[in-house]
CSV table of C-alpha atoms and ligand atoms in Angstrom, one decimal:
chain,number,residue,atom,x,y,z
A,1,MET,CA,-81.3,98.2,67.6
A,2,PRO,CA,-83.3,96.6,70.7
A,3,LEU,CA,-84.4,93.0,70.2
A,4,ARG,CA,-86.3,91.4,72.6
A,5,LEU,CA,-86.5,87.5,73.0
A,6,SER,CA,-88.9,85.4,74.9
A,7,ARG,CA,-87.6,83.0,77.5
A,8,GLU,CA,-89.0,80.3,75.2
A,9,THR,CA,-86.8,80.7,72.3
A,10,ARG,CA,-83.8,80.4,74.7
A,11,LEU,CA,-84.8,77.1,75.8
A,12,ILE,CA,-82.7,73.9,74.6
A,13,LYS,CA,-85.0,70.8,73.7
A,14,LYS,CA,-83.3,67.9,75.5
A,15,GLY,CA,-82.1,64.9,73.0
A,16,SER,CA,-83.1,66.5,69.7
A,17,LYS,CA,-80.5,67.8,67.3
A,18,GLN,CA,-82.7,69.3,65.3
A,19,VAL,CA,-81.3,72.9,64.6
A,20,GLU,CA,-84.0,75.4,64.3
A,21,LEU,CA,-83.5,78.8,63.1
A,22,PHE,CA,-86.2,81.7,63.8
A,23,ASN,CA,-86.8,85.1,62.2
A,24,LEU,CA,-85.0,87.8,64.1
A,25,LYS,CA,-87.7,90.2,63.4
A,26,ASP,CA,-90.5,87.3,64.1
A,27,GLU,CA,-90.1,84.6,66.6
A,28,THR,CA,-93.2,82.9,64.9
A,29,ASP,CA,-91.3,82.9,61.7
A,30,SER,CA,-89.5,79.5,62.5
A,31,VAL,CA,-88.0,77.2,59.6
A,32,SER,CA,-85.4,74.5,59.0
A,33,PHE,CA,-81.7,75.0,57.4
A,34,ALA,CA,-83.2,73.8,54.1
A,35,GLU,CA,-86.0,76.4,54.2
A,36,ALA,CA,-83.6,79.3,55.6
A,37,VAL,CA,-80.9,78.6,52.9
A,38,LYS,CA,-83.8,78.7,50.1
A,39,LYS,CA,-85.6,81.6,51.2
A,40,GLY,CA,-82.7,83.6,52.4
A,41,LEU,CA,-84.7,86.5,54.3
A,42,GLY,CA,-87.6,86.0,56.4
A,43,LYS,CA,-90.8,87.9,56.9
A,44,HIS,CA,-90.3,91.8,57.2
A,45,GLN,CA,-86.9,91.3,55.6
A,46,GLY,CA,-85.6,89.7,58.9
A,47,LEU,CA,-82.8,87.5,59.5
A,48,TYR,CA,-82.8,83.8,60.2
A,49,PHE,CA,-80.6,82.9,63.1
A,50,PRO,CA,-80.2,79.6,65.0
A,51,LYS,CA,-82.2,79.5,68.2
A,52,GLN,CA,-79.1,78.5,69.8
A,53,PHE,CA,-75.6,77.0,69.5
A,54,SER,CA,-74.2,73.6,70.3
A,55,VAL,CA,-71.0,73.7,72.7
A,56,PHE,CA,-68.1,71.6,71.9
A,57,ASP,CA,-66.6,69.9,75.0
A,58,ASN,CA,-63.6,68.4,73.3
A,59,ILE,CA,-62.4,71.5,71.9
A,60,ASP,CA,-58.8,70.5,71.7
A,61,GLU,CA,-59.6,67.2,69.7
A,62,ILE,CA,-61.6,68.9,67.3
A,63,LEU,CA,-58.8,71.4,66.7
A,64,ALA,CA,-56.3,68.5,66.2
A,65,LYS,CA,-58.2,67.2,63.2
A,66,PRO,CA,-57.5,68.2,59.6
A,67,PHE,CA,-59.5,71.1,58.2
A,68,VAL,CA,-62.0,69.5,55.9
A,69,GLU,CA,-62.5,66.7,58.7
A,70,ARG,CA,-63.2,69.0,61.6
A,71,SER,CA,-65.3,71.3,59.3
A,72,VAL,CA,-67.6,68.5,58.7
A,73,GLU,CA,-67.8,68.2,62.4
A,74,ILE,CA,-68.6,71.6,62.9
A,75,LEU,CA,-71.2,72.2,60.3
A,76,SER,CA,-73.0,69.0,61.4
A,77,ARG,CA,-73.2,70.5,64.5
A,78,LEU,CA,-74.6,74.0,63.2
A,79,ILE,CA,-77.0,72.3,60.7
A,80,GLY,CA,-78.1,69.5,63.0
A,81,ASP,CA,-79.6,66.0,62.0
A,82,GLU,CA,-81.6,67.7,59.0
A,83,MET,CA,-78.5,66.9,56.5
A,84,PRO,CA,-76.8,63.5,56.7
A,85,ARG,CA,-73.3,63.7,57.8
A,86,GLU,CA,-72.3,62.0,54.5
A,87,GLN,CA,-73.9,64.7,52.5
A,88,ILE,CA,-72.4,67.4,54.7
A,89,GLN,CA,-69.0,65.6,53.7
A,90,GLY,CA,-69.6,65.7,50.3
A,91,ILE,CA,-70.5,69.8,50.1
A,92,VAL,CA,-67.6,70.4,52.6
A,93,GLU,CA,-65.3,68.2,50.2
A,94,LYS,CA,-66.3,70.2,46.8
A,95,ALA,CA,-66.3,73.6,48.9
A,96,PHE,CA,-63.2,74.0,50.7
A,97,VAL,CA,-60.5,73.1,48.4
A,98,PHE,CA,-58.0,75.4,49.4
A,99,ASP,CA,-56.4,76.3,52.5
A,100,ALA,CA,-56.4,79.2,55.2
A,101,PRO,CA,-52.9,79.5,56.3
A,102,LEU,CA,-51.4,81.5,59.1
A,103,ALA,CA,-48.6,84.0,58.1
A,104,LYS,CA,-46.5,85.3,60.7
A,105,VAL,CA,-46.0,88.9,60.6
A,106,THR,CA,-44.2,89.4,64.1
A,107,ASP,CA,-43.5,87.4,66.9
A,108,ASN,CA,-47.0,87.9,68.2
A,109,VAL,CA,-48.8,88.8,65.0
A,110,TYR,CA,-50.3,86.7,62.2
A,111,CYS,CA,-52.4,87.2,59.2
A,112,LEU,CA,-55.0,84.6,58.5
A,113,GLU,CA,-54.9,84.5,54.9
A,114,LEU,CA,-58.4,83.7,53.3
A,115,PHE,CA,-57.6,84.4,49.9
A,116,HIS,CA,-56.1,81.3,48.3
A,117,GLY,CA,-59.7,80.1,46.8
A,118,PRO,CA,-60.7,80.7,43.1
A,119,THR,CA,-61.5,84.4,43.4
A,120,LEU,CA,-58.8,85.4,45.9
A,121,ALA,CA,-60.9,86.6,48.7
A,122,PHE,CA,-62.4,85.0,52.0
A,123,LYS,CA,-66.0,85.0,50.2
A,124,ASP,CA,-65.0,82.1,48.3
A,125,PHE,CA,-65.7,80.0,51.5
A,126,GLY,CA,-69.2,81.1,51.8
A,127,GLY,CA,-69.8,81.3,48.1
A,128,ARG,CA,-68.9,78.0,47.4
A,129,PHE,CA,-70.5,76.3,50.4
A,130,MET,CA,-73.6,77.9,49.8
A,131,ALA,CA,-73.8,76.9,45.9
A,132,GLN,CA,-73.2,73.4,47.1
A,133,VAL,CA,-75.7,73.3,49.6
A,134,LEU,CA,-78.4,74.9,47.3
A,135,SER,CA,-77.7,72.3,44.0
A,136,VAL,CA,-78.4,69.6,47.0
A,137,ILE,CA,-81.5,70.9,48.6
A,138,ALA,CA,-83.1,72.6,45.5
A,139,GLN,CA,-83.2,68.7,43.9
A,140,GLY,CA,-83.5,70.3,40.3
A,141,GLU,CA,-86.3,73.3,41.0
A,142,PRO,CA,-85.1,76.2,38.9
A,143,ILE,CA,-83.8,79.0,41.3
A,144,THR,CA,-82.5,82.6,40.7
A,145,ILE,CA,-79.7,83.9,42.8
A,146,LEU,CA,-80.0,88.0,43.1
A,147,THR,CA,-77.2,89.6,45.0
A,148,ALA,CA,-75.6,92.8,46.0
A,149,THR,CA,-72.0,93.2,45.7
A,150,SER,CA,-69.3,95.8,46.8
A,151,GLY,CA,-67.0,93.9,45.1
A,152,ASP,CA,-65.8,90.3,46.4
A,153,THR,CA,-69.4,88.6,47.1
A,154,GLY,CA,-69.9,88.9,43.5
A,155,ALA,CA,-67.0,87.2,42.3
A,156,ALA,CA,-67.3,84.4,44.7
A,157,VAL,CA,-71.1,84.2,44.1
A,158,ALA,CA,-70.3,83.8,40.1
A,159,HIS,CA,-67.7,81.2,40.4
A,160,ALA,CA,-69.1,79.1,43.1
A,161,PHE,CA,-72.3,78.8,40.7
A,162,HIS,CA,-71.3,79.2,37.2
A,163,GLY,CA,-72.1,76.5,35.0
A,164,LEU,CA,-74.4,74.8,38.0
A,165,ASP,CA,-77.9,73.5,36.2
A,166,ASN,CA,-81.0,75.3,36.9
A,167,ILE,CA,-79.5,78.2,38.6
A,168,ASN,CA,-79.4,81.6,37.1
A,169,VAL,CA,-77.4,84.1,39.0
A,170,VAL,CA,-78.0,87.9,38.8
A,171,ILE,CA,-75.6,90.2,40.5
A,172,LEU,CA,-75.8,94.0,41.0
A,173,TYR,CA,-73.0,96.2,41.9
A,174,PRO,CA,-72.3,100.0,42.2
A,175,LYS,CA,-70.8,101.4,38.8
A,176,GLY,CA,-67.3,102.5,39.2
A,177,LYS,CA,-67.1,102.1,42.8
A,178,ILE,CA,-65.1,98.5,42.5
A,179,SER,CA,-61.8,98.2,40.6
A,180,LEU,CA,-61.6,97.3,37.1
A,181,LEU,CA,-60.0,93.9,37.7
A,182,GLN,CA,-62.5,93.1,40.5
A,183,GLU,CA,-65.3,94.0,38.3
A,184,LYS,CA,-63.7,91.4,35.4
A,185,LEU,CA,-63.7,88.7,37.7
A,186,PHE,CA,-67.5,88.4,37.9
A,187,THR,CA,-68.7,90.0,34.9
A,188,THR,CA,-67.1,88.0,32.1
A,189,LEU,CA,-68.3,84.6,32.7
A,190,GLY,CA,-71.4,84.8,31.0
A,191,ASP,CA,-73.7,81.8,30.9
A,192,ASN,CA,-76.0,81.5,33.8
A,193,ILE,CA,-74.1,84.4,35.5
A,194,HIS,CA,-76.0,87.7,34.5
A,195,THR,CA,-74.2,91.1,36.2
A,196,VAL,CA,-76.1,94.7,36.3
A,197,SER,CA,-73.9,97.8,37.1
A,198,ILE,CA,-76.1,100.2,38.9
A,199,ASP,CA,-75.9,104.2,38.8
A,200,GLY,CA,-75.8,104.7,42.8
A,201,ASP,CA,-73.7,103.2,45.8
A,202,PHE,CA,-73.7,99.5,47.3
A,203,ASP,CA,-76.6,100.6,49.9
A,204,ALA,CA,-78.7,101.5,46.9
A,205,CYS,CA,-77.9,98.0,45.7
A,206,GLN,CA,-78.7,96.4,48.8
A,207,GLN,CA,-82.1,98.4,48.7
A,208,LEU,CA,-83.0,96.9,45.3
A,209,VAL,CA,-82.3,93.6,46.5
A,210,LYS,CA,-84.4,93.9,49.5
A,211,THR,CA,-87.3,95.5,47.3
A,212,ALA,CA,-87.3,92.6,44.8
A,213,PHE,CA,-87.4,90.3,47.9
A,214,ASP,CA,-90.6,92.0,49.2
A,215,ASP,CA,-92.3,91.9,45.8
A,216,ALA,CA,-94.1,88.6,45.7
A,217,ASP,CA,-94.4,88.9,41.5
A,218,VAL,CA,-90.5,88.2,41.5
A,219,ARG,CA,-89.9,86.4,44.6
A,220,GLU,CA,-92.2,83.5,43.7
A,221,GLY,CA,-92.3,83.8,39.9
A,222,LEU,CA,-88.6,83.6,39.7
A,223,HIS,CA,-88.1,81.7,42.7
A,224,LEU,CA,-85.7,84.2,44.4
A,225,ASN,CA,-82.9,83.4,46.7
A,226,SER,CA,-80.4,85.6,48.0
A,227,ALA,CA,-76.8,84.6,48.2
A,228,ASN,CA,-75.1,87.7,50.0
A,229,SER,CA,-73.6,87.7,53.4
A,230,ILE,CA,-77.2,87.5,54.7
A,231,ASN,CA,-77.7,83.7,53.8
A,232,ILE,CA,-77.2,81.8,56.9
A,233,SER,CA,-75.1,78.9,54.7
A,234,ARG,CA,-72.6,81.5,53.9
A,235,LEU,CA,-72.3,82.7,57.7
A,236,LEU,CA,-72.3,78.7,58.8
A,237,ALA,CA,-69.5,78.2,56.5
A,238,GLN,CA,-67.1,81.2,57.5
A,239,VAL,CA,-67.2,79.6,61.2
A,240,CYS,CA,-64.8,77.1,60.1
A,241,TYR,CA,-61.7,78.9,59.4
A,242,TYR,CA,-61.7,80.7,62.8
A,243,PHE,CA,-61.2,77.1,63.9
A,244,GLU,CA,-58.4,76.8,61.1
A,245,ALA,CA,-56.9,79.6,62.4
A,246,VAL,CA,-56.4,78.7,66.2
A,247,SER,CA,-55.7,75.3,65.4
A,248,GLN,CA,-52.0,76.8,63.8
A,249,LEU,CA,-51.2,78.1,67.0
A,250,THR,CA,-49.9,76.4,70.4
A,251,ASP,CA,-51.5,76.4,73.4
A,252,ALA,CA,-49.7,79.0,75.0
A,253,GLN,CA,-50.9,81.2,72.3
A,254,ARG,CA,-54.3,80.1,72.4
A,255,SER,CA,-55.2,81.3,75.7
A,256,ASP,CA,-54.8,85.2,75.2
A,257,LEU,CA,-55.9,85.7,71.6
A,258,VAL,CA,-57.4,88.9,70.0
A,259,ILE,CA,-58.7,88.6,66.5
A,260,SER,CA,-59.3,91.9,64.3
A,261,VAL,CA,-62.3,91.6,61.5
A,262,PRO,CA,-62.1,94.1,58.9
A,263,SER,CA,-66.0,94.8,58.8
A,264,GLY,CA,-68.5,96.0,55.9
A,265,ASN,CA,-71.8,94.1,56.3
A,266,PHE,CA,-70.3,92.1,59.7
A,267,GLY,CA,-70.8,88.4,58.4
A,268,ASN,CA,-67.3,87.8,59.0
A,269,LEU,CA,-67.4,88.8,62.4
A,270,THR,CA,-70.8,87.1,62.9
A,271,ALA,CA,-69.2,83.9,62.2
A,272,GLY,CA,-66.1,84.3,64.5
A,273,MET,CA,-68.7,85.0,67.3
A,274,ILE,CA,-70.4,81.9,66.7
A,275,ALA,CA,-66.9,79.8,66.6
A,276,LYS,CA,-66.5,81.8,70.0
A,277,VAL,CA,-70.0,80.6,71.2
A,278,MET,CA,-69.3,76.9,70.2
A,279,GLY,CA,-66.2,76.9,72.7
A,280,LEU,CA,-63.3,78.4,70.4
A,281,PRO,CA,-60.7,80.1,73.1
A,282,ILE,CA,-61.0,84.0,71.8
A,283,LYS,CA,-60.6,86.5,74.1
A,284,LYS,CA,-61.3,89.7,72.1
A,285,PHE,CA,-62.6,90.5,68.8
A,286,ILE,CA,-62.0,94.1,67.1
A,287,ALA,CA,-64.7,95.1,65.0
A,288,CYS,CA,-62.7,97.4,62.6
A,289,THR,CA,-64.1,99.6,59.8
A,290,ASN,CA,-62.9,102.3,57.6
A,291,ALA,CA,-64.6,105.9,57.5
A,292,ASN,CA,-68.0,104.1,57.4
A,293,ASP,CA,-67.9,103.8,61.3
A,294,THR,CA,-71.3,103.0,62.3
A,295,VAL,CA,-70.6,100.3,64.7
A,296,PRO,CA,-67.5,101.8,66.0
A,297,ARG,CA,-69.6,104.8,66.9
A,298,TYR,CA,-72.6,102.5,68.2
A,299,LEU,CA,-70.2,100.4,70.5
A,300,LYS,CA,-68.8,103.9,71.8
A,301,THR,CA,-71.9,106.0,72.5
A,302,GLY,CA,-75.1,103.2,72.3
A,303,GLU,CA,-76.5,105.2,69.5
A,304,TRP,CA,-77.6,103.5,65.9
A,305,SER,CA,-77.0,106.5,63.6
A,306,PRO,CA,-75.7,105.4,60.0
A,307,ASN,CA,-74.5,108.4,57.9
A,308,PRO,CA,-74.2,108.4,53.9
A,309,THR,CA,-71.8,105.9,52.9
A,310,VAL,CA,-68.1,107.1,51.4
A,311,ALA,CA,-66.2,105.7,49.1
A,312,THR,CA,-62.6,104.5,50.4
A,313,LEU,CA,-59.7,102.5,49.4
A,314,SER,CA,-61.0,99.3,51.2
A,315,ASN,CA,-64.2,99.4,49.0
A,316,ALA,CA,-65.4,96.0,49.9
A,317,MET,CA,-66.1,97.6,53.5
A,318,ASP,CA,-67.8,100.9,52.1
A,319,VAL,CA,-71.2,100.1,54.2
A,320,SER,CA,-73.0,102.5,56.5
A,321,GLN,CA,-76.0,100.2,57.5
A,322,PRO,CA,-74.1,96.5,57.8
A,323,ASN,CA,-77.2,94.0,57.4
A,324,ASN,CA,-75.7,91.2,59.9
A,325,TRP,CA,-75.7,93.5,62.9
A,326,PRO,CA,-79.0,91.9,64.3
A,327,ARG,CA,-77.5,88.8,64.2
A,328,ILE,CA,-74.5,90.2,66.8
A,329,GLU,CA,-76.8,92.2,68.6
A,330,ALA,CA,-78.8,88.5,69.0
A,331,LEU,CA,-75.8,87.0,70.3
A,332,ILE,CA,-75.2,89.4,72.8
A,333,GLU,CA,-78.8,89.8,74.1
A,334,ARG,CA,-79.0,86.4,74.5
A,335,GLY,CA,-75.9,86.4,76.8
A,336,GLU,CA,-73.9,84.2,74.5
A,337,ILE,CA,-71.3,87.0,73.8
A,338,ASP,CA,-70.4,89.3,76.4
A,339,LYS,CA,-70.2,93.0,75.0
A,340,SER,CA,-67.0,93.7,76.8
A,341,MET,CA,-65.2,91.1,74.4
A,342,LEU,CA,-65.9,93.6,71.4
A,343,VAL,CA,-63.9,96.5,70.6
A,344,GLY,CA,-64.6,98.8,68.1
A,345,ASP,CA,-62.2,100.9,65.9
A,346,ALA,CA,-62.4,103.0,62.6
A,347,VAL,CA,-59.1,103.3,60.7
A,348,ASP,CA,-59.0,106.5,58.3
A,349,GLU,CA,-57.5,106.4,54.7
A,350,GLN,CA,-54.2,108.1,55.8
A,351,TYR,CA,-53.8,105.4,58.8
A,352,THR,CA,-54.8,102.7,56.1
A,353,GLN,CA,-51.9,103.5,53.7
A,354,LEU,CA,-49.5,103.8,56.7
A,355,ALA,CA,-50.2,100.3,58.0
A,356,MET,CA,-50.1,99.1,54.5
A,357,LYS,CA,-46.1,100.5,54.2
A,358,GLN,CA,-45.5,99.2,57.6
A,359,LEU,CA,-46.3,95.7,56.9
A,360,ALA,CA,-44.2,96.1,53.8
A,361,GLN,CA,-41.4,97.3,56.0
A,362,LEU,CA,-42.0,93.9,58.1
A,363,GLY,CA,-41.7,92.1,54.9
A,364,TYR,CA,-45.8,91.5,54.6
A,365,ILE,CA,-47.4,92.7,51.2
A,366,SER,CA,-50.8,93.7,52.0
A,367,GLU,CA,-53.9,95.5,50.8
A,368,PRO,CA,-56.4,98.0,52.3
A,369,HIS,CA,-58.9,95.8,54.1
A,370,ALA,CA,-56.3,93.5,55.6
A,371,ALA,CA,-54.0,96.7,56.6
A,372,ILE,CA,-57.1,98.2,58.5
A,373,ALA,CA,-57.4,95.3,60.5
A,374,TYR,CA,-53.8,95.4,61.4
A,375,ARG,CA,-53.9,99.0,62.3
A,376,ALA,CA,-56.6,98.3,64.6
A,377,LEU,CA,-55.1,95.3,66.1
A,378,THR,CA,-51.6,97.3,66.7
A,379,ARG,CA,-53.6,99.5,68.6
A,380,VAL,CA,-55.4,97.5,70.9
A,381,LEU,CA,-52.7,94.5,71.4
A,382,GLU,CA,-50.8,93.9,74.3
A,383,ASP,CA,-47.2,92.1,74.3
A,384,HIS,CA,-48.3,89.0,76.1
A,385,GLU,CA,-51.2,88.5,73.7
A,386,THR,CA,-51.1,86.8,70.4
A,387,GLY,CA,-53.0,88.8,67.4
A,388,ILE,CA,-54.9,87.5,64.4
A,389,PHE,CA,-55.9,90.1,61.6
A,390,LEU,CA,-58.0,88.5,58.7
A,391,GLY,CA,-56.5,88.7,55.4
A,392,THR,CA,-59.8,89.1,53.7
A,393,ALA,CA,-58.4,89.8,50.0
A,394,HIS,CA,-55.1,88.8,48.1
A,395,PRO,CA,-53.3,92.2,47.3
A,396,ALA,CA,-53.4,91.8,43.8
A,397,LYS,CA,-57.3,92.2,43.7
A,398,PHE,CA,-56.4,95.7,44.9
A,399,ARG,CA,-53.6,96.1,42.4
A,400,GLU,CA,-53.9,99.8,41.8
A,401,SER,CA,-53.8,101.0,45.0
A,402,VAL,CA,-51.2,98.8,46.6
A,403,GLU,CA,-48.8,99.9,43.7
A,404,THR,CA,-49.2,103.5,44.0
A,405,ILE,CA,-49.4,103.2,48.1
A,406,LEU,CA,-46.5,100.8,48.1
A,407,GLY,CA,-44.7,102.2,45.0
A,408,GLN,CA,-43.7,98.8,43.8
A,409,PRO,CA,-45.1,95.9,41.5
A,410,ILE,CA,-47.7,93.6,42.3
A,411,SER,CA,-47.6,90.4,39.8
A,412,LEU,CA,-51.3,88.8,39.0
A,413,PRO,CA,-52.1,85.2,40.2
A,414,GLN,CA,-53.6,83.4,37.8
A,415,PRO,CA,-57.2,84.0,38.0
A,416,LEU,CA,-57.0,87.5,37.3
A,417,ALA,CA,-54.4,87.2,35.2
A,418,ASP,CA,-56.9,85.1,33.3
A,419,CYS,CA,-60.1,87.5,33.1
A,420,ALA,CA,-57.8,90.5,32.6
A,421,GLY,CA,-58.4,90.7,28.9
A,422,LYS,CA,-62.0,89.3,28.6
A,423,GLU,CA,-64.8,91.5,27.6
A,424,ILE,CA,-67.1,92.9,30.5
A,425,LEU,CA,-70.7,91.5,29.9
A,426,SER,CA,-72.8,93.8,32.3
A,427,ALA,CA,-75.9,95.4,31.8
A,428,GLN,CA,-76.4,99.0,33.1
A,429,LEU,CA,-79.4,100.3,35.2
A,430,SER,CA,-80.2,103.1,37.3
A,431,SER,CA,-81.4,102.6,41.1
A,432,ASP,CA,-84.9,102.5,39.9
A,433,TYR,CA,-86.3,99.3,40.8
A,434,ALA,CA,-89.0,99.1,38.2
A,435,GLN,CA,-86.3,99.0,35.6
A,436,LEU,CA,-84.4,96.2,37.3
A,437,LYS,CA,-87.9,94.1,37.9
A,438,GLN,CA,-88.5,94.4,33.9
A,439,HIS,CA,-84.9,93.7,33.0
A,440,MET,CA,-84.7,90.7,35.2
A,441,PHE,CA,-88.3,89.1,33.6
A,442,SER,CA,-86.7,89.7,30.1
A,443,ILE,CA,-83.6,87.9,30.7
A,444,LEU,CA,-85.0,85.2,32.7
A,445,LYS,CA,-88.7,84.4,31.5
A,446,SER,CA,-87.9,84.0,27.9
B,1,LIG,C1,-66.6,91.6,52.0
B,1,LIG,C2,-65.1,92.1,52.6
B,1,LIG,C3,-65.1,92.5,53.9
B,1,LIG,C4,-66.3,92.5,55.0
B,1,LIG,O1,-66.6,91.6,55.0
B,1,LIG,P1,-68.2,91.5,55.7
B,1,LIG,O2,-68.4,90.2,56.2
B,1,LIG,O3,-69.2,92.0,55.0
B,1,LIG,O4,-68.0,92.4,57.2
B,1,LIG,C5,-63.7,93.1,54.1
B,1,LIG,N1,-62.7,92.6,53.0
B,1,LIG,C6,-63.1,92.4,52.0
B,1,LIG,C7,-61.6,92.5,51.1
B,1,LIG,C8,-64.0,91.9,51.6
B,1,LIG,O5,-64.5,91.5,50.4
């Protein structure tokens, strides 16, 4: 996926704190933060991305601040003068209402637990931040959020937007390819949350979303907005928990840090790289996947050749055409990230299960996504280094497979227990676009 940027786009305008974002497929399509959030995708389905990132020269001071205060600082830099600081503060205070603790697994290995939000997955950070941003910038204009989920995005988006005025949400997900509990967490809310189970895989759902955004009838008629990991606001929110992770380490640990990111669409890794560009001391990233290993193969061979998506235990990572990759490519192309600090690794089903068992023996109960990151980390980490693997979901979200693999019962945390008995309200459709279009107009235009 070659990407060429002209010199002009790399020039930093002196004195201006206005952050400009541009379309990675068309440099002339350049927008403000608010426009990028509202549009989601640009022309030719291109992703918006800031032209440059501001670098902290006082990183220790930043790390010493409490989570919310520090996050306001980071997001003010990322968003720029366009949004008053007090507004960003209000948004962050409503969005980041839970912690991201580091759990110690061995002397030099930690899990960054990103699953203490209302839907027990890291996507709560991006989903809640985006919902709050949109409700501020939409100023009462009606909006339809259309998004595809392979599991957790849907839940995070549904809960983040549930009950917000003037915002309707339509969520597509692959029928039968997510766990029943995962499904219940976002399909039982009702009100402004409309869910559709699609006869196809996640890539088919993602394609439907892209087609809808290309369809002016739907895009303009329903004021479409995407809330999946391509929306820039979600990505910027996620930068904050990388700082939170490092803030919990000692100075010595910070100097030799490897972070392992279990990846599907690669939004999480993109956010980590932005944190690195802003000055966070991270020595190495591991881009790990399950058998859907397009990126690890690409890093090894230089060839971008996605295979058909296969179903795995870590189903939120069952993505063979990761839609955030062009942003990582841009960071590398612009010289902001050195490619040699990125290690790719794919972990198969057998090793995923083995890693879960090894973690359990160390006294840490985990689930398949985090286990992949742990496994990849143990292959790369040297004794003098400190390793963090991202705990992207609570083990109870994948209770069926966790209980089978570990042979022990997992108790349900409250949010899951609450929805387990409720009825699934989803419509069911084929992967035919015309049907989806008709369905959307019938539920939203009445
Ligand atoms: C979404 C998700 C991932 C993958 O994150 P990306 O940002 O899409 O790479 C990993 N683990 C879990 C549990 C997820 O829900």
